[in-house]
Amino acid sequence: MEDTELHTVSFKLNGHVQVLQVAPRRSLTHVLDQECGMKSARVGCGQGDCGSCTVSVDGVPIRGCLLFAVQADGADIRTAEALADPAMLAAIRKAFKKHRAIQCGYCTPGFMILAEYILRNALPLDQAVQTLSANLCRCTGYSPIVSAVTELLALRAENGCGP
Ligand code: FES
Ligand code: FES
């Protein structure tokens, strides 16, 4: 018989502790949207293919549609609304705008999470491109997104740390 009882889940979301009662099979994406008011991670395919639901869980990009919210108990979650480093968030926004890496914007929050991960870990370009390939974009043709991240990596290398 399916477990329908509510479970207590507690996680840190964008630096603030959340304690929620959730049904066991609700996805993290739905809970972040409907219970926490975080609208950036979106359900596209709902089955792990598109990456529009990507959020950072304990510093790693995760597809929120594939994670039950109860599995995030104790985790440190960041969404595109509030990446851990505000300066990096500003730099990513600026580079995406400059390179016209945003059209309809549906995929953009997921790509911002990936870009932050790439920069924080100073991934080499080939690995950065591979990481970006995890997400789908119907509009941009990907080149502008890769250009934006390439520029951010170059800035990072120049500055010796994050942009
Ligand atoms: S909505 Fe999660 S991967 Fe598409
Ligand atoms: S900008 Fe429209 S899906 Fe990527």
mmCIF file with all atom_site columns, C-alpha atoms and ligand atoms in Angstrom:
data_model
loop_
_atom_site.group_PDB
_atom_site.id
_atom_site.type_symbol
_atom_site.label_atom_id
_atom_site.label_alt_id
_atom_site.label_comp_id
_atom_site.label_asym_id
_atom_site.label_entity_id
_atom_site.label_seq_id
_atom_site.pdbx_PDB_ins_code
_atom_site.Cartn_x
_atom_site.Cartn_y
_atom_site.Cartn_z
_atom_site.occupancy
_atom_site.B_iso_or_equiv
_atom_site.pdbx_formal_charge
_atom_site.auth_seq_id
_atom_site.auth_comp_id
_atom_site.auth_asym_id
_atom_site.auth_atom_id
_atom_site.pdbx_PDB_model_num
ATOM   1   C  CA  . MET A 1 1   ? 0.000  0.000  0.000   1.00 0.00 ? 1   MET A CA  1
ATOM   2   C  CA  . GLU A 1 2   ? 1.345  3.452  -0.885  1.00 0.00 ? 2   GLU A CA  1
ATOM   3   C  CA  . ASP A 1 3   ? 2.684  5.537  1.996   1.00 0.00 ? 3   ASP A CA  1
ATOM   4   C  CA  . THR A 1 4   ? 0.612  8.737  2.027   1.00 0.00 ? 4   THR A CA  1
ATOM   5   C  CA  . GLU A 1 5   ? 1.540  9.924  5.501   1.00 0.00 ? 5   GLU A CA  1
ATOM   6   C  CA  . LEU A 1 6   ? 3.212  13.325 5.693   1.00 0.00 ? 6   LEU A CA  1
ATOM   7   C  CA  . HIS A 1 7   ? 6.877  13.302 6.655   1.00 0.00 ? 7   HIS A CA  1
ATOM   8   C  CA  . THR A 1 8   ? 8.867  16.043 8.317   1.00 0.00 ? 8   THR A CA  1
ATOM   9   C  CA  . VAL A 1 9   ? 11.733 17.224 6.170   1.00 0.00 ? 9   VAL A CA  1
ATOM   10  C  CA  . SER A 1 10  ? 14.275 19.859 7.065   1.00 0.00 ? 10  SER A CA  1
ATOM   11  C  CA  . PHE A 1 11  ? 16.822 21.426 4.768   1.00 0.00 ? 11  PHE A CA  1
ATOM   12  C  CA  . LYS A 1 12  ? 18.666 24.651 4.261   1.00 0.00 ? 12  LYS A CA  1
ATOM   13  C  CA  . LEU A 1 13  ? 17.344 26.599 1.299   1.00 0.00 ? 13  LEU A CA  1
ATOM   14  C  CA  . ASN A 1 14  ? 19.383 29.553 0.065   1.00 0.00 ? 14  ASN A CA  1
ATOM   15  C  CA  . GLY A 1 15  ? 20.854 29.917 3.537   1.00 0.00 ? 15  GLY A CA  1
ATOM   16  C  CA  . HIS A 1 16  ? 17.606 29.606 5.516   1.00 0.00 ? 16  HIS A CA  1
ATOM   17  C  CA  . VAL A 1 17  ? 16.430 26.514 7.375   1.00 0.00 ? 17  VAL A CA  1
ATOM   18  C  CA  . GLN A 1 18  ? 13.078 25.155 6.205   1.00 0.00 ? 18  GLN A CA  1
ATOM   19  C  CA  . VAL A 1 19  ? 11.023 22.600 8.108   1.00 0.00 ? 19  VAL A CA  1
ATOM   20  C  CA  . LEU A 1 20  ? 8.132  21.188 6.116   1.00 0.00 ? 20  LEU A CA  1
ATOM   21  C  CA  . GLN A 1 21  ? 5.559  18.426 6.173   1.00 0.00 ? 21  GLN A CA  1
ATOM   22  C  CA  . VAL A 1 22  ? 5.562  16.683 2.803   1.00 0.00 ? 22  VAL A CA  1
ATOM   23  C  CA  . ALA A 1 23  ? 4.029  13.629 1.210   1.00 0.00 ? 23  ALA A CA  1
ATOM   24  C  CA  . PRO A 1 24  ? 6.667  10.957 0.534   1.00 0.00 ? 24  PRO A CA  1
ATOM   25  C  CA  . ARG A 1 25  ? 6.409  11.037 -3.264  1.00 0.00 ? 25  ARG A CA  1
ATOM   26  C  CA  . ARG A 1 26  ? 6.441  14.793 -3.846  1.00 0.00 ? 26  ARG A CA  1
ATOM   27  C  CA  . SER A 1 27  ? 9.403  15.886 -5.904  1.00 0.00 ? 27  SER A CA  1
ATOM   28  C  CA  . LEU A 1 28  ? 11.869 18.424 -4.592  1.00 0.00 ? 28  LEU A CA  1
ATOM   29  C  CA  . THR A 1 29  ? 10.982 20.718 -7.516  1.00 0.00 ? 29  THR A CA  1
ATOM   30  C  CA  . HIS A 1 30  ? 7.300  20.789 -6.575  1.00 0.00 ? 30  HIS A CA  1
ATOM   31  C  CA  . VAL A 1 31  ? 8.061  21.416 -2.913  1.00 0.00 ? 31  VAL A CA  1
ATOM   32  C  CA  . LEU A 1 32  ? 10.531 24.226 -3.686  1.00 0.00 ? 32  LEU A CA  1
ATOM   33  C  CA  . ASP A 1 33  ? 7.951  25.845 -5.954  1.00 0.00 ? 33  ASP A CA  1
ATOM   34  C  CA  . GLN A 1 34  ? 4.710  25.289 -4.090  1.00 0.00 ? 34  GLN A CA  1
ATOM   35  C  CA  . GLU A 1 35  ? 5.828  25.268 -0.449  1.00 0.00 ? 35  GLU A CA  1
ATOM   36  C  CA  . CYS A 1 36  ? 8.896  27.506 -0.540  1.00 0.00 ? 36  CYS A CA  1
ATOM   37  C  CA  . GLY A 1 37  ? 8.012  29.997 -3.287  1.00 0.00 ? 37  GLY A CA  1
ATOM   38  C  CA  . MET A 1 38  ? 11.176 29.327 -5.292  1.00 0.00 ? 38  MET A CA  1
ATOM   39  C  CA  . LYS A 1 39  ? 10.075 29.591 -8.909  1.00 0.00 ? 39  LYS A CA  1
ATOM   40  C  CA  . SER A 1 40  ? 13.388 29.333 -10.756 1.00 0.00 ? 40  SER A CA  1
ATOM   41  C  CA  . ALA A 1 41  ? 13.595 25.533 -10.949 1.00 0.00 ? 41  ALA A CA  1
ATOM   42  C  CA  . ARG A 1 42  ? 10.900 24.469 -13.386 1.00 0.00 ? 42  ARG A CA  1
ATOM   43  C  CA  . VAL A 1 43  ? 9.343  21.233 -14.404 1.00 0.00 ? 43  VAL A CA  1
ATOM   44  C  CA  . GLY A 1 44  ? 9.964  20.683 -18.110 1.00 0.00 ? 44  GLY A CA  1
ATOM   45  C  CA  . CYS A 1 45  ? 9.941  16.985 -18.911 1.00 0.00 ? 45  CYS A CA  1
ATOM   46  C  CA  . GLY A 1 46  ? 9.435  15.800 -15.325 1.00 0.00 ? 46  GLY A CA  1
ATOM   47  C  CA  . GLN A 1 47  ? 11.499 12.688 -16.009 1.00 0.00 ? 47  GLN A CA  1
ATOM   48  C  CA  . GLY A 1 48  ? 15.142 13.677 -15.828 1.00 0.00 ? 48  GLY A CA  1
ATOM   49  C  CA  . ASP A 1 49  ? 15.801 14.585 -19.454 1.00 0.00 ? 49  ASP A CA  1
ATOM   50  C  CA  . CYS A 1 50  ? 15.756 18.372 -19.819 1.00 0.00 ? 50  CYS A CA  1
ATOM   51  C  CA  . GLY A 1 51  ? 17.519 19.827 -16.771 1.00 0.00 ? 51  GLY A CA  1
ATOM   52  C  CA  . SER A 1 52  ? 15.132 22.784 -16.324 1.00 0.00 ? 52  SER A CA  1
ATOM   53  C  CA  . CYS A 1 53  ? 14.589 21.653 -12.712 1.00 0.00 ? 53  CYS A CA  1
ATOM   54  C  CA  . THR A 1 54  ? 18.305 21.708 -11.814 1.00 0.00 ? 54  THR A CA  1
ATOM   55  C  CA  . VAL A 1 55  ? 19.199 22.976 -8.348  1.00 0.00 ? 55  VAL A CA  1
ATOM   56  C  CA  . SER A 1 56  ? 22.348 22.709 -6.279  1.00 0.00 ? 56  SER A CA  1
ATOM   57  C  CA  . VAL A 1 57  ? 22.161 20.095 -3.511  1.00 0.00 ? 57  VAL A CA  1
ATOM   58  C  CA  . ASP A 1 58  ? 25.207 20.029 -1.226  1.00 0.00 ? 58  ASP A CA  1
ATOM   59  C  CA  . GLY A 1 59  ? 27.143 21.824 -3.949  1.00 0.00 ? 59  GLY A CA  1
ATOM   60  C  CA  . VAL A 1 60  ? 26.256 19.450 -6.780  1.00 0.00 ? 60  VAL A CA  1
ATOM   61  C  CA  . PRO A 1 61  ? 23.760 20.130 -9.600  1.00 0.00 ? 61  PRO A CA  1
ATOM   62  C  CA  . ILE A 1 62  ? 20.801 17.779 -9.177  1.00 0.00 ? 62  ILE A CA  1
ATOM   63  C  CA  . ARG A 1 63  ? 17.603 17.309 -11.178 1.00 0.00 ? 63  ARG A CA  1
ATOM   64  C  CA  . GLY A 1 64  ? 14.919 18.254 -8.678  1.00 0.00 ? 64  GLY A CA  1
ATOM   65  C  CA  . CYS A 1 65  ? 12.237 16.310 -10.531 1.00 0.00 ? 65  CYS A CA  1
ATOM   66  C  CA  . LEU A 1 66  ? 14.099 13.063 -9.823  1.00 0.00 ? 66  LEU A CA  1
ATOM   67  C  CA  . LEU A 1 67  ? 14.580 13.675 -6.118  1.00 0.00 ? 67  LEU A CA  1
ATOM   68  C  CA  . PHE A 1 68  ? 11.808 13.221 -3.598  1.00 0.00 ? 68  PHE A CA  1
ATOM   69  C  CA  . ALA A 1 69  ? 11.763 16.136 -1.183  1.00 0.00 ? 69  ALA A CA  1
ATOM   70  C  CA  . VAL A 1 70  ? 12.125 13.710 1.734   1.00 0.00 ? 70  VAL A CA  1
ATOM   71  C  CA  . GLN A 1 71  ? 15.456 12.602 0.248   1.00 0.00 ? 71  GLN A CA  1
ATOM   72  C  CA  . ALA A 1 72  ? 16.734 16.172 0.660   1.00 0.00 ? 72  ALA A CA  1
ATOM   73  C  CA  . ASP A 1 73  ? 16.421 16.003 4.436   1.00 0.00 ? 73  ASP A CA  1
ATOM   74  C  CA  . GLY A 1 74  ? 19.482 17.684 5.949   1.00 0.00 ? 74  GLY A CA  1
ATOM   75  C  CA  . ALA A 1 75  ? 20.734 19.003 2.611   1.00 0.00 ? 75  ALA A CA  1
ATOM   76  C  CA  . ASP A 1 76  ? 22.052 22.445 1.732   1.00 0.00 ? 76  ASP A CA  1
ATOM   77  C  CA  . ILE A 1 77  ? 20.038 23.539 -1.314  1.00 0.00 ? 77  ILE A CA  1
ATOM   78  C  CA  . ARG A 1 78  ? 20.643 26.527 -3.537  1.00 0.00 ? 78  ARG A CA  1
ATOM   79  C  CA  . THR A 1 79  ? 18.416 27.730 -6.351  1.00 0.00 ? 79  THR A CA  1
ATOM   80  C  CA  . ALA A 1 80  ? 19.166 30.264 -9.061  1.00 0.00 ? 80  ALA A CA  1
ATOM   81  C  CA  . GLU A 1 81  ? 17.417 32.928 -6.971  1.00 0.00 ? 81  GLU A CA  1
ATOM   82  C  CA  . ALA A 1 82  ? 20.325 32.963 -4.536  1.00 0.00 ? 82  ALA A CA  1
ATOM   83  C  CA  . LEU A 1 83  ? 23.535 31.234 -5.514  1.00 0.00 ? 83  LEU A CA  1
ATOM   84  C  CA  . ALA A 1 84  ? 25.952 31.021 -2.594  1.00 0.00 ? 84  ALA A CA  1
ATOM   85  C  CA  . ASP A 1 85  ? 28.262 33.739 -3.927  1.00 0.00 ? 85  ASP A CA  1
ATOM   86  C  CA  . PRO A 1 86  ? 26.350 36.915 -4.891  1.00 0.00 ? 86  PRO A CA  1
ATOM   87  C  CA  . ALA A 1 87  ? 29.325 38.237 -6.890  1.00 0.00 ? 87  ALA A CA  1
ATOM   88  C  CA  . MET A 1 88  ? 29.381 35.055 -8.939  1.00 0.00 ? 88  MET A CA  1
ATOM   89  C  CA  . LEU A 1 89  ? 25.625 35.252 -9.481  1.00 0.00 ? 89  LEU A CA  1
ATOM   90  C  CA  . ALA A 1 90  ? 26.006 38.828 -10.742 1.00 0.00 ? 90  ALA A CA  1
ATOM   91  C  CA  . ALA A 1 91  ? 28.876 37.824 -13.045 1.00 0.00 ? 91  ALA A CA  1
ATOM   92  C  CA  . ILE A 1 92  ? 26.895 34.910 -14.501 1.00 0.00 ? 92  ILE A CA  1
ATOM   93  C  CA  . ARG A 1 93  ? 23.863 37.139 -15.132 1.00 0.00 ? 93  ARG A CA  1
ATOM   94  C  CA  . LYS A 1 94  ? 26.058 39.759 -16.803 1.00 0.00 ? 94  LYS A CA  1
ATOM   95  C  CA  . ALA A 1 95  ? 27.827 37.232 -19.049 1.00 0.00 ? 95  ALA A CA  1
ATOM   96  C  CA  . PHE A 1 96  ? 24.575 35.514 -20.072 1.00 0.00 ? 96  PHE A CA  1
ATOM   97  C  CA  . LYS A 1 97  ? 23.084 38.900 -20.969 1.00 0.00 ? 97  LYS A CA  1
ATOM   98  C  CA  . LYS A 1 98  ? 26.186 40.032 -22.856 1.00 0.00 ? 98  LYS A CA  1
ATOM   99  C  CA  . HIS A 1 99  ? 26.341 36.847 -24.952 1.00 0.00 ? 99  HIS A CA  1
ATOM   100 C  CA  . ARG A 1 100 ? 22.555 36.698 -25.470 1.00 0.00 ? 100 ARG A CA  1
ATOM   101 C  CA  . ALA A 1 101 ? 22.528 33.295 -23.817 1.00 0.00 ? 101 ALA A CA  1
ATOM   102 C  CA  . ILE A 1 102 ? 18.907 33.844 -22.811 1.00 0.00 ? 102 ILE A CA  1
ATOM   103 C  CA  . GLN A 1 103 ? 15.913 33.849 -25.118 1.00 0.00 ? 103 GLN A CA  1
ATOM   104 C  CA  . CYS A 1 104 ? 12.680 32.495 -23.632 1.00 0.00 ? 104 CYS A CA  1
ATOM   105 C  CA  . GLY A 1 105 ? 14.558 31.917 -20.371 1.00 0.00 ? 105 GLY A CA  1
ATOM   106 C  CA  . TYR A 1 106 ? 12.895 28.626 -19.480 1.00 0.00 ? 106 TYR A CA  1
ATOM   107 C  CA  . CYS A 1 107 ? 16.198 26.764 -19.310 1.00 0.00 ? 107 CYS A CA  1
ATOM   108 C  CA  . THR A 1 108 ? 18.223 29.641 -17.855 1.00 0.00 ? 108 THR A CA  1
ATOM   109 C  CA  . PRO A 1 109 ? 18.006 28.927 -14.089 1.00 0.00 ? 109 PRO A CA  1
ATOM   110 C  CA  . GLY A 1 110 ? 19.247 25.382 -14.699 1.00 0.00 ? 110 GLY A CA  1
ATOM   111 C  CA  . PHE A 1 111 ? 22.159 26.672 -16.772 1.00 0.00 ? 111 PHE A CA  1
ATOM   112 C  CA  . MET A 1 112 ? 22.988 29.208 -14.055 1.00 0.00 ? 112 MET A CA  1
ATOM   113 C  CA  . ILE A 1 113 ? 23.278 26.399 -11.536 1.00 0.00 ? 113 ILE A CA  1
ATOM   114 C  CA  . LEU A 1 114 ? 25.583 24.505 -13.915 1.00 0.00 ? 114 LEU A CA  1
ATOM   115 C  CA  . ALA A 1 115 ? 27.638 27.649 -14.623 1.00 0.00 ? 115 ALA A CA  1
ATOM   116 C  CA  . GLU A 1 116 ? 28.126 28.264 -10.900 1.00 0.00 ? 116 GLU A CA  1
ATOM   117 C  CA  . TYR A 1 117 ? 29.255 24.653 -10.422 1.00 0.00 ? 117 TYR A CA  1
ATOM   118 C  CA  . ILE A 1 118 ? 31.688 24.950 -13.345 1.00 0.00 ? 118 ILE A CA  1
ATOM   119 C  CA  . LEU A 1 119 ? 33.184 28.179 -12.022 1.00 0.00 ? 119 LEU A CA  1
ATOM   120 C  CA  . ARG A 1 120 ? 33.369 27.097 -8.395  1.00 0.00 ? 120 ARG A CA  1
ATOM   121 C  CA  . ASN A 1 121 ? 35.265 23.963 -9.444  1.00 0.00 ? 121 ASN A CA  1
ATOM   122 C  CA  . ALA A 1 122 ? 37.273 25.724 -12.175 1.00 0.00 ? 122 ALA A CA  1
ATOM   123 C  CA  . LEU A 1 123 ? 36.470 22.954 -14.645 1.00 0.00 ? 123 LEU A CA  1
ATOM   124 C  CA  . PRO A 1 124 ? 38.568 22.841 -17.817 1.00 0.00 ? 124 PRO A CA  1
ATOM   125 C  CA  . LEU A 1 125 ? 36.657 23.933 -20.907 1.00 0.00 ? 125 LEU A CA  1
ATOM   126 C  CA  . ASP A 1 126 ? 35.980 20.448 -22.278 1.00 0.00 ? 126 ASP A CA  1
ATOM   127 C  CA  . GLN A 1 127 ? 34.504 19.356 -18.960 1.00 0.00 ? 127 GLN A CA  1
ATOM   128 C  CA  . ALA A 1 128 ? 32.559 22.604 -18.745 1.00 0.00 ? 128 ALA A CA  1
ATOM   129 C  CA  . VAL A 1 129 ? 30.996 21.968 -22.149 1.00 0.00 ? 129 VAL A CA  1
ATOM   130 C  CA  . GLN A 1 130 ? 30.205 18.392 -21.154 1.00 0.00 ? 130 GLN A CA  1
ATOM   131 C  CA  . THR A 1 131 ? 28.582 19.643 -17.955 1.00 0.00 ? 131 THR A CA  1
ATOM   132 C  CA  . LEU A 1 132 ? 26.479 22.179 -19.873 1.00 0.00 ? 132 LEU A CA  1
ATOM   133 C  CA  . SER A 1 133 ? 25.336 19.443 -22.242 1.00 0.00 ? 133 SER A CA  1
ATOM   134 C  CA  . ALA A 1 134 ? 23.288 17.986 -19.375 1.00 0.00 ? 134 ALA A CA  1
ATOM   135 C  CA  . ASN A 1 135 ? 20.629 20.649 -19.928 1.00 0.00 ? 135 ASN A CA  1
ATOM   136 C  CA  . LEU A 1 136 ? 18.445 21.259 -22.961 1.00 0.00 ? 136 LEU A CA  1
ATOM   137 C  CA  . CYS A 1 137 ? 17.748 24.622 -24.562 1.00 0.00 ? 137 CYS A CA  1
ATOM   138 C  CA  . ARG A 1 138 ? 15.244 24.968 -27.393 1.00 0.00 ? 138 ARG A CA  1
ATOM   139 C  CA  . CYS A 1 139 ? 16.165 28.542 -28.309 1.00 0.00 ? 139 CYS A CA  1
ATOM   140 C  CA  . THR A 1 140 ? 19.802 29.579 -28.197 1.00 0.00 ? 140 THR A CA  1
ATOM   141 C  CA  . GLY A 1 141 ? 21.620 26.860 -30.120 1.00 0.00 ? 141 GLY A CA  1
ATOM   142 C  CA  . TYR A 1 142 ? 23.930 26.505 -27.068 1.00 0.00 ? 142 TYR A CA  1
ATOM   143 C  CA  . SER A 1 143 ? 26.831 28.532 -28.548 1.00 0.00 ? 143 SER A CA  1
ATOM   144 C  CA  . PRO A 1 144 ? 25.930 31.726 -26.638 1.00 0.00 ? 144 PRO A CA  1
ATOM   145 C  CA  . ILE A 1 145 ? 25.702 29.747 -23.393 1.00 0.00 ? 145 ILE A CA  1
ATOM   146 C  CA  . VAL A 1 146 ? 29.089 28.131 -24.008 1.00 0.00 ? 146 VAL A CA  1
ATOM   147 C  CA  . SER A 1 147 ? 30.548 31.563 -24.932 1.00 0.00 ? 147 SER A CA  1
ATOM   148 C  CA  . ALA A 1 148 ? 29.247 33.090 -21.704 1.00 0.00 ? 148 ALA A CA  1
ATOM   149 C  CA  . VAL A 1 149 ? 30.717 30.317 -19.575 1.00 0.00 ? 149 VAL A CA  1
ATOM   150 C  CA  . THR A 1 150 ? 33.996 30.362 -21.526 1.00 0.00 ? 150 THR A CA  1
ATOM   151 C  CA  . GLU A 1 151 ? 34.348 34.075 -20.797 1.00 0.00 ? 151 GLU A CA  1
ATOM   152 C  CA  . LEU A 1 152 ? 33.550 33.520 -17.125 1.00 0.00 ? 152 LEU A CA  1
ATOM   153 C  CA  . LEU A 1 153 ? 36.213 30.812 -16.884 1.00 0.00 ? 153 LEU A CA  1
ATOM   154 C  CA  . ALA A 1 154 ? 38.755 33.112 -18.551 1.00 0.00 ? 154 ALA A CA  1
ATOM   155 C  CA  . LEU A 1 155 ? 37.882 35.891 -16.084 1.00 0.00 ? 155 LEU A CA  1
ATOM   156 C  CA  . ARG A 1 156 ? 38.254 33.455 -13.233 1.00 0.00 ? 156 ARG A CA  1
ATOM   157 C  CA  . ALA A 1 157 ? 41.668 32.355 -14.473 1.00 0.00 ? 157 ALA A CA  1
ATOM   158 C  CA  . GLU A 1 158 ? 42.742 36.003 -14.869 1.00 0.00 ? 158 GLU A CA  1
ATOM   159 C  CA  . ASN A 1 159 ? 41.608 36.965 -11.397 1.00 0.00 ? 159 ASN A CA  1
ATOM   160 C  CA  . GLY A 1 160 ? 43.032 33.853 -9.784  1.00 0.00 ? 160 GLY A CA  1
ATOM   161 C  CA  . CYS A 1 161 ? 39.676 33.152 -8.126  1.00 0.00 ? 161 CYS A CA  1
ATOM   162 C  CA  . GLY A 1 162 ? 35.960 33.450 -8.812  1.00 0.00 ? 162 GLY A CA  1
ATOM   163 C  CA  . PRO A 1 163 ? 34.635 36.269 -11.018 1.00 0.00 ? 163 PRO A CA  1
HETATM 164 S  S1  . FES B 2 .   ? 11.990 18.573 -15.399 1.00 0.00 ? 1   FES B S1  1
HETATM 165 FE FE1 . FES B 2 .   ? 13.607 17.581 -14.400 1.00 0.00 ? 1   FES B FE1 1
HETATM 166 S  S2  . FES B 2 .   ? 14.946 16.967 -15.976 1.00 0.00 ? 1   FES B S2  1
HETATM 167 FE FE2 . FES B 2 .   ? 13.236 17.830 -17.024 1.00 0.00 ? 1   FES B FE2 1
HETATM 168 S  S1  . FES B 2 .   ? 16.365 30.116 -23.810 1.00 0.00 ? 2   FES B S1  1
HETATM 169 FE FE1 . FES B 2 .   ? 14.495 29.123 -24.344 1.00 0.00 ? 2   FES B FE1 1
HETATM 170 S  S2  . FES B 2 .   ? 14.824 27.048 -23.776 1.00 0.00 ? 2   FES B S2  1
HETATM 171 FE FE2 . FES B 2 .   ? 16.742 27.978 -23.482 1.00 0.00 ? 2   FES B FE2 1
#
